[in-house]
């Protein structure tokens, strides 16, 4: 077991754990944002730099600090390492720069974008972004592409995190999807738009941290904060059948995987569950999905407007840990 | 100790018998009439609406308008921010995707195919106007007319979207803060390009 201190909190972790994973074990504000790392996808991470942290003490053996900020998702911890995330002004400043870079070509058309309200980039820009842009150059623009009948690709919003490519590679045996070109002209492509008809291809929508890949069956139908997310399940031969049904009244508007507190799906679901089962009778509704109180999805949900008292505080209303 | 102890504001009632003048009540009545008569000759605080109308403030918050842009395209993109900001939950909308050939009608890829405000619920707080990222919705100096039928107060797009005719456009420039106007001048914002 290795001992590591992150933002003055000590934790024991197994060898081979990355700083980001260790921070996630601690939880709360210590966890650096991750736009490309996805624990369920092998080899993910190291692309976006939003998870930068400062290593003020390399290890017990070699206590020198690491001269540059490191990507916490791809740096394994050493015994006796001391890491600063929220405590380091340098990290906060660097993260601001990372957000600026991520937004350099981003249209920020959130009012049109179906991801708005559950978008990691929106949260990140809200947390660290600047109010104004310093660039005057035109942003790159691509027409929208339909990847098959179920998925919409809007390349303008893509941040090149590679998650979708890894998902396509690792979840679906046949890779029909990859990156073309380099740098800011990089495009994810379906190798000349061969429709992806694999059973698990829909998970690319869930792993995409932005609105570059969205569900065509849900396109423009509603905004996520008008819907009620409900845990639902069904017997499914291909996947666990455990999903979140986003409902409006008795109608199911869309189905997604169940996302945990770090925005990662708990289990990947199959396309049949995601796209074809929109009838409420197909599902056993377990109950409302708990959504972070800070999320816009929780707004106007009245169960949260109960008046708390000192004796019976409402769960989660005291200074949140996450 | 009297029961008055709770608030300290109650007065102790005395049971003293009234004098003759107090018993005939006349002086008290005349005093009251005097006050009433005094009010008759004061300047009136009301106006004879609808013949006479009060002057409205330039930024009076009345009936909403859904604006079009300079080229007559609807600005609203059905983003739902007005509806989530609305404390009275008066706004509902359904979004639709713009089809090729409709670029002269709608500014963005997505538009509101229906947009309704329930004027009976609305409290004219102006939060929708403040929330709108597309400067599509504004409150105006017009007031919402009375009616006998509750259903008539659900205003749809036909009542809210401003007319195409440039002469009949509704001027909202007075409502736009200097910051907003400054922002609109910036052609680098994708938002303002068209
Ligand atoms: S991807 Fe996120 S930040 Fe970008 S337009 Fe969509 S909601 Fe906004
Ligand atoms: S489409 Fe989404 S998941 Fe794929 S690289 Fe772009 S941002 Fe990442
Ligand atoms: S003025 Fe206030 S109450 Fe009326 S629609 Fe707008 S936000 Fe809602
Ligand atoms: S009026 Fe403005 S805030 Fe409301 S849906 Fe339209 S664009 Fe969004
Ligand atoms: S999450 Fe670490 S670099 Fe993207």
XYZ file of C-alpha atoms in Angstrom, chain A residues 107 109 111-112 133 135-136 141 152 156-157 219-220 223 225-226 296 299-300 302, chain B residues 77-81 83-84 86 89 95-97 108-110 133-134 188-190:
40
model
C -19.229 26.951 -30.783
C -24.170 26.912 -28.842
C -29.087 26.878 -26.303
C -29.329 24.577 -29.321
C -12.878 35.126 -25.560
C -9.647 34.946 -30.157
C -11.058 36.717 -33.184
C -17.234 24.575 -38.817
C -25.979 12.567 -34.601
C -17.985 21.544 -34.091
C -18.453 20.550 -30.492
C -32.956 15.208 -30.872
C -34.525 18.532 -29.858
C -34.375 19.830 -22.523
C -34.154 19.760 -17.006
C -37.800 19.423 -18.012
C -30.041 22.262 -13.306
C -34.402 22.583 -10.495
C -38.165 22.809 -10.086
C -40.338 20.108 -5.589
C -34.265 28.691 -30.284
C -36.429 26.906 -27.726
C -33.587 26.542 -25.293
C -35.970 26.435 -22.347
C -33.994 28.788 -20.146
C -39.122 28.357 -18.721
C -36.676 27.067 -16.127
C -39.830 31.391 -14.612
C -43.935 28.117 -14.436
C -38.897 22.525 -30.132
C -38.518 21.483 -33.735
C -35.653 21.148 -36.161
C -31.009 28.676 -35.516
C -31.053 25.007 -36.332
C -33.685 24.527 -33.676
C -29.466 33.945 -24.184
C -30.788 34.827 -27.616
C -16.984 37.771 -33.246
C -19.634 36.202 -31.115
C -21.209 33.523 -33.230
